[in-house]
mmCIF file of C-alpha atoms in Angstrom:
data_model
loop_
_atom_site.group_PDB
_atom_site.id
_atom_site.type_symbol
_atom_site.label_atom_id
_atom_site.label_comp_id
_atom_site.label_asym_id
_atom_site.label_seq_id
_atom_site.Cartn_x
_atom_site.Cartn_y
_atom_site.Cartn_z
ATOM 1 C CA ALA A 33 -10.869 8.574 -12.001
ATOM 2 C CA GLN A 34 -10.992 5.206 -10.202
ATOM 3 C CA SER A 35 -11.322 5.587 -6.318
ATOM 4 C CA VAL A 36 -11.804 3.595 -3.141
ATOM 5 C CA THR A 37 -13.788 4.400 -0.148
ATOM 6 C CA GLN A 38 -13.414 2.856 3.305
ATOM 7 C CA LEU A 39 -16.383 3.700 5.526
ATOM 8 C CA GLY A 40 -15.153 4.141 9.232
ATOM 9 C CA SER A 41 -11.635 5.245 9.950
ATOM 10 C CA HIS A 42 -11.943 3.376 13.399
ATOM 11 C CA VAL A 43 -13.852 0.134 14.046
ATOM 12 C CA SER A 44 -13.739 -1.414 17.525
ATOM 13 C CA VAL A 45 -14.949 -5.068 18.382
ATOM 14 C CA SER A 46 -14.732 -7.399 21.149
ATOM 15 C CA GLU A 47 -12.573 -10.361 21.163
ATOM 16 C CA GLY A 48 -14.427 -13.146 19.528
ATOM 17 C CA ALA A 49 -17.065 -10.722 17.788
ATOM 18 C CA LEU A 50 -17.578 -10.410 14.021
ATOM 19 C CA VAL A 51 -15.218 -8.060 12.096
ATOM 20 C CA LEU A 52 -16.572 -6.105 9.196
ATOM 21 C CA LEU A 53 -14.535 -3.580 7.436
ATOM 22 C CA ARG A 54 -16.370 -1.855 4.392
ATOM 23 C CA CYS A 55 -14.839 -0.879 1.154
ATOM 24 C CA ASN A 56 -16.361 0.421 -2.025
ATOM 25 C CA TYR A 57 -14.927 1.079 -5.126
ATOM 26 C CA SER A 58 -15.806 3.278 -8.229
ATOM 27 C CA SER A 59 -14.836 1.783 -11.698
ATOM 28 C CA SER A 60 -16.683 1.360 -14.905
ATOM 29 C CA VAL A 61 -14.671 -1.966 -15.293
ATOM 30 C CA PRO A 62 -14.328 -4.342 -12.666
ATOM 31 C CA PRO A 63 -10.696 -4.029 -11.341
ATOM 32 C CA TYR A 64 -8.450 -6.056 -9.298
ATOM 33 C CA LEU A 65 -9.045 -5.594 -5.587
ATOM 34 C CA PHE A 66 -6.805 -6.058 -2.708
ATOM 35 C CA TRP A 67 -6.878 -5.820 1.123
ATOM 36 C CA TYR A 68 -3.642 -5.137 2.885
ATOM 37 C CA VAL A 69 -2.923 -5.024 6.626
ATOM 38 C CA GLN A 70 -0.362 -3.107 8.401
ATOM 39 C CA TYR A 71 0.834 -3.779 12.028
ATOM 40 C CA PRO A 72 2.271 -1.059 14.125
ATOM 41 C CA ASN A 73 5.711 0.373 12.663
ATOM 42 C CA GLN A 74 5.573 -2.070 9.884
ATOM 43 C CA GLY A 75 4.971 -2.178 6.048
ATOM 44 C CA LEU A 76 1.901 -3.535 4.448
ATOM 45 C CA GLN A 77 1.284 -7.080 4.140
ATOM 46 C CA LEU A 78 -1.238 -8.654 1.555
ATOM 47 C CA LEU A 79 -4.375 -10.097 3.169
ATOM 48 C CA LEU A 80 -6.220 -11.134 0.082
ATOM 49 C CA LYS A 81 -6.932 -10.130 -3.552
ATOM 50 C CA TYR A 82 -9.775 -10.556 -6.127
ATOM 51 C CA THR A 83 -8.827 -11.033 -9.619
ATOM 52 C CA SER A 84 -12.084 -11.892 -11.289
ATOM 53 C CA ALA A 85 -12.235 -15.547 -10.337
ATOM 54 C CA ALA A 86 -14.230 -16.557 -7.276
ATOM 55 C CA THR A 87 -16.298 -13.665 -5.869
ATOM 56 C CA LEU A 88 -15.582 -14.997 -2.285
ATOM 57 C CA VAL A 89 -11.903 -14.765 -1.686
ATOM 58 C CA LYS A 90 -10.286 -16.179 1.481
ATOM 59 C CA GLY A 91 -7.120 -14.809 2.818
ATOM 60 C CA ILE A 92 -4.787 -15.214 5.620
ATOM 61 C CA ASN A 93 -5.484 -15.275 9.271
ATOM 62 C CA GLY A 94 -9.091 -16.298 8.687
ATOM 63 C CA PHE A 95 -10.146 -13.125 6.649
ATOM 64 C CA GLU A 96 -12.365 -13.204 3.668
ATOM 65 C CA ALA A 97 -14.022 -10.735 1.337
ATOM 66 C CA GLU A 98 -16.755 -10.937 -1.099
ATOM 67 C CA PHE A 99 -16.763 -9.171 -4.395
ATOM 68 C CA LYS A 100 -20.301 -7.671 -5.110
ATOM 69 C CA LYS A 101 -20.444 -6.230 -8.480
ATOM 70 C CA SER A 102 -24.056 -4.705 -8.063
ATOM 71 C CA GLU A 103 -23.021 -2.975 -4.877
ATOM 72 C CA THR A 104 -19.340 -2.083 -6.123
ATOM 73 C CA SER A 105 -18.266 -3.376 -2.770
ATOM 74 C CA PHE A 106 -15.545 -5.662 -1.412
ATOM 75 C CA HIS A 107 -16.005 -5.791 2.309
ATOM 76 C CA LEU A 108 -13.600 -7.645 4.505
ATOM 77 C CA THR A 109 -14.890 -9.997 7.264
ATOM 78 C CA LYS A 110 -13.635 -12.246 9.981
ATOM 79 C CA PRO A 111 -16.252 -14.354 12.092
ATOM 80 C CA SER A 112 -14.354 -14.095 15.291
ATOM 81 C CA ALA A 113 -11.932 -11.267 16.142
ATOM 82 C CA HIS A 114 -8.533 -11.957 17.861
ATOM 83 C CA MET A 115 -6.518 -9.593 19.883
ATOM 84 C CA SER A 116 -3.671 -9.953 17.212
ATOM 85 C CA ASP A 117 -6.035 -8.750 14.590
ATOM 86 C CA ALA A 118 -5.518 -5.080 15.822
ATOM 87 C CA ALA A 119 -3.930 -3.109 13.010
ATOM 88 C CA GLU A 120 -4.916 -0.732 10.240
ATOM 89 C CA TYR A 121 -6.454 -2.132 7.081
ATOM 90 C CA PHE A 122 -6.178 -0.751 3.765
ATOM 91 C CA CYS A 123 -8.500 -1.462 0.655
ATOM 92 C CA ALA A 124 -6.864 -0.941 -2.797
ATOM 93 C CA VAL A 125 -7.913 -1.088 -6.371
ATOM 94 C CA SER A 126 -5.839 -1.794 -9.357
ATOM 95 C CA PRO A 127 -7.894 -0.479 -12.353
ATOM 96 C CA TYR A 128 -8.019 -2.710 -15.346
ATOM 97 C CA ASN A 129 -4.962 -2.824 -17.484
ATOM 98 C CA THR A 130 -2.842 -0.591 -15.445
ATOM 99 C CA ASP A 131 0.231 -0.893 -13.208
ATOM 100 C CA LYS A 132 -0.792 1.052 -10.257
ATOM 101 C CA LEU A 133 -2.506 0.572 -7.017
ATOM 102 C CA ILE A 134 -4.959 3.226 -5.441
ATOM 103 C CA PHE A 135 -5.455 2.991 -1.813
ATOM 104 C CA GLY A 136 -8.234 3.919 0.624
ATOM 105 C CA THR A 137 -7.737 6.079 3.631
ATOM 106 C CA GLY A 138 -7.536 2.821 5.891
ATOM 107 C CA THR A 139 -9.509 1.685 8.904
ATOM 108 C CA ARG A 140 -8.025 1.189 12.185
ATOM 109 C CA LEU A 141 -9.243 -1.879 14.052
ATOM 110 C CA GLN A 142 -9.354 -2.009 17.705
ATOM 111 C CA VAL A 143 -9.960 -5.327 19.636
ATOM 112 C CA PHE A 144 -10.971 -5.281 23.198
ATOM 113 C CA PRO A 145 -10.579 -8.151 25.531
ATOM 114 C CA ASN B 58 15.524 -13.440 0.456
ATOM 115 C CA ALA B 59 15.339 -10.216 2.268
ATOM 116 C CA GLY B 60 12.594 -8.922 0.246
ATOM 117 C CA VAL B 61 12.296 -5.191 0.070
ATOM 118 C CA THR B 62 14.379 -3.229 2.241
ATOM 119 C CA GLN B 63 14.693 0.442 2.868
ATOM 120 C CA THR B 64 17.551 2.690 4.324
ATOM 121 C CA PRO B 65 17.457 4.370 6.502
ATOM 122 C CA LYS B 66 14.663 3.764 8.918
ATOM 123 C CA PHE B 67 14.518 7.141 10.420
ATOM 124 C CA ARG B 68 15.761 10.545 9.556
ATOM 125 C CA VAL B 69 15.318 14.141 10.820
ATOM 126 C CA LEU B 70 16.061 16.841 8.467
ATOM 127 C CA LYS B 71 16.099 20.590 8.564
ATOM 128 C CA THR B 72 14.346 22.634 5.969
ATOM 129 C CA GLY B 73 16.382 22.926 2.844
ATOM 130 C CA GLN B 74 18.360 19.911 3.420
ATOM 131 C CA SER B 75 18.542 17.044 0.890
ATOM 132 C CA MET B 76 18.617 13.395 1.257
ATOM 133 C CA THR B 77 18.220 10.211 -0.517
ATOM 134 C CA LEU B 78 16.154 7.242 0.503
ATOM 135 C CA LEU B 79 17.278 3.898 -0.774
ATOM 136 C CA CYS B 80 14.896 0.893 -1.662
ATOM 137 C CA ALA B 81 16.413 -2.327 -2.697
ATOM 138 C CA GLN B 82 14.905 -5.551 -3.610
ATOM 139 C CA ASP B 83 16.390 -8.939 -4.206
ATOM 140 C CA MET B 84 13.242 -10.677 -5.821
ATOM 141 C CA ASN B 85 14.155 -9.602 -9.404
ATOM 142 C CA HIS B 86 11.093 -7.569 -9.579
ATOM 143 C CA GLU B 87 10.597 -5.283 -12.546
ATOM 144 C CA TYR B 88 8.156 -2.775 -11.060
ATOM 145 C CA MET B 89 9.111 -0.508 -8.196
ATOM 146 C CA TYR B 90 6.977 2.274 -6.264
ATOM 147 C CA TRP B 91 7.529 5.011 -3.718
ATOM 148 C CA TYR B 92 4.584 5.865 -1.559
ATOM 149 C CA ARG B 93 4.127 8.364 1.154
ATOM 150 C CA GLN B 94 1.806 7.615 4.134
ATOM 151 C CA ASP B 95 0.013 10.452 5.984
ATOM 152 C CA PRO B 96 -2.567 10.068 8.740
ATOM 153 C CA GLY B 97 -6.115 9.958 7.222
ATOM 154 C CA MET B 98 -4.841 9.848 3.857
ATOM 155 C CA GLY B 99 -3.835 6.295 3.090
ATOM 156 C CA LEU B 100 -0.908 5.679 0.806
ATOM 157 C CA ARG B 101 -0.285 8.181 -1.984
ATOM 158 C CA LEU B 102 1.961 7.228 -5.114
ATOM 159 C CA ILE B 103 4.860 9.570 -5.684
ATOM 160 C CA HIS B 104 6.834 7.965 -8.545
ATOM 161 C CA TYR B 105 7.199 4.663 -10.095
ATOM 162 C CA SER B 106 9.329 2.614 -12.294
ATOM 163 C CA VAL B 107 8.397 -0.176 -14.668
ATOM 164 C CA GLY B 108 11.980 -1.167 -15.425
ATOM 165 C CA GLU B 109 15.636 -0.357 -15.125
ATOM 166 C CA GLY B 110 16.230 3.170 -16.406
ATOM 167 C CA THR B 111 12.502 4.186 -16.545
ATOM 168 C CA THR B 112 10.687 6.352 -14.130
ATOM 169 C CA ALA B 113 7.086 7.927 -14.142
ATOM 170 C CA LYS B 114 5.214 10.412 -12.007
ATOM 171 C CA GLY B 115 2.467 9.349 -9.694
ATOM 172 C CA GLU B 116 -0.192 11.149 -7.750
ATOM 173 C CA VAL B 117 2.185 13.569 -5.600
ATOM 174 C CA PRO B 118 5.596 13.956 -7.375
ATOM 175 C CA ASP B 119 6.316 17.569 -6.581
ATOM 176 C CA GLY B 120 9.347 18.084 -4.654
ATOM 177 C CA TYR B 121 10.857 14.533 -5.170
ATOM 178 C CA ASN B 122 13.071 12.988 -7.719
ATOM 179 C CA VAL B 123 13.600 9.202 -8.456
ATOM 180 C CA SER B 124 16.349 7.119 -10.267
ATOM 181 C CA ARG B 125 16.362 3.557 -11.353
ATOM 182 C CA LEU B 126 19.930 2.929 -12.585
ATOM 183 C CA LYS B 127 19.850 -0.755 -11.376
ATOM 184 C CA LYS B 128 16.965 -3.106 -11.396
ATOM 185 C CA GLN B 129 17.263 -3.825 -7.898
ATOM 186 C CA ASN B 130 17.433 -0.354 -6.578
ATOM 187 C CA PHE B 131 14.970 2.534 -6.673
ATOM 188 C CA LEU B 132 16.225 5.878 -5.167
ATOM 189 C CA LEU B 133 13.973 8.662 -3.836
ATOM 190 C CA GLY B 134 15.582 12.013 -3.585
ATOM 191 C CA LEU B 135 14.402 15.173 -1.792
ATOM 192 C CA GLU B 136 16.460 18.158 -3.112
ATOM 193 C CA SER B 137 15.309 20.882 -0.782
ATOM 194 C CA ALA B 138 13.357 19.443 2.199
ATOM 195 C CA ALA B 139 10.255 21.082 3.420
ATOM 196 C CA PRO B 140 7.963 20.344 6.507
ATOM 197 C CA SER B 141 5.029 19.139 4.137
ATOM 198 C CA GLN B 142 7.343 16.345 3.522
ATOM 199 C CA THR B 143 7.183 15.021 6.933
ATOM 200 C CA SER B 144 5.805 11.591 6.329
ATOM 201 C CA VAL B 145 6.263 7.945 6.257
ATOM 202 C CA TYR B 146 7.740 6.572 2.979
ATOM 203 C CA PHE B 147 7.160 3.223 1.791
ATOM 204 C CA CYS B 148 8.729 1.395 -1.230
ATOM 205 C CA ALA B 149 7.133 -1.543 -2.909
ATOM 206 C CA SER B 150 7.785 -3.850 -5.849
ATOM 207 C CA VAL B 151 6.028 -6.143 -8.181
ATOM 208 C CA PRO B 152 7.105 -8.832 -10.353
ATOM 209 C CA TYR B 153 6.457 -8.416 -14.059
ATOM 210 C CA GLY B 154 4.105 -10.644 -15.835
ATOM 211 C CA THR B 155 2.000 -11.884 -13.054
ATOM 212 C CA GLY B 156 -1.090 -9.928 -14.074
ATOM 213 C CA LEU B 157 -1.953 -9.631 -10.559
ATOM 214 C CA TYR B 158 -0.270 -6.504 -9.453
ATOM 215 C CA GLU B 159 0.281 -7.788 -5.902
ATOM 216 C CA GLN B 160 2.815 -5.273 -4.254
ATOM 217 C CA TYR B 161 5.537 -6.164 -1.746
ATOM 218 C CA PHE B 162 6.149 -3.640 0.627
ATOM 219 C CA GLY B 163 9.303 -2.581 2.681
ATOM 220 C CA PRO B 164 9.347 -1.578 6.150
ATOM 221 C CA GLY B 165 9.370 2.108 5.665
ATOM 222 C CA THR B 166 11.367 5.140 6.363
ATOM 223 C CA ARG B 167 10.031 7.692 8.924
ATOM 224 C CA LEU B 168 11.171 11.256 7.981
ATOM 225 C CA THR B 169 10.675 14.361 9.876
ATOM 226 C CA VAL B 170 11.576 17.854 8.503
ATOM 227 C CA THR B 171 11.962 20.416 10.965
#
């Protein structure tokens, strides 16, 4: 069965520091991959998606992620954290030729001044 | 466009009571989904629908029923609520034919069962 693993349920960074949120997937066929963000008391919003085009994907709010097939990873990065980036981030995989998403358990990002 | 809306936003039920959560979308999307979100468990798929009049079970369907009588609405029912169903429920929709499976989420319904 397909699955997604997010390493670290909580990540804390200082404002201006690099943000790195880790996501690994298990799939025999490269799937579609997504990162979603959830701000407090809100629904999920798409940050970026990988759909077998460019391996480096740029999203909103300065985030980007790189698909690495050899490592089965899709880590999310941002060069410089902002206070407004504090939220919960979910990695998700859509297995090939399905109509469902499988979510990771989420990583809560805290940004300190 | 209002996007995806959910009614109600909050609800408290006693064990054994029933209720229906409404999800509505005005984007003419074919696919709709119901998830529950619990701390440390991410989002888990309850039921989904790939078109009007169709429904299918997801990962955690027990204790829930759904109906998709109109394309724009997807109802989630709890026939006899249990404390284990205390959760935040999210609805999502996807346009047919994009091949991208990007899901558009509603704001959520926070349900407490006492």
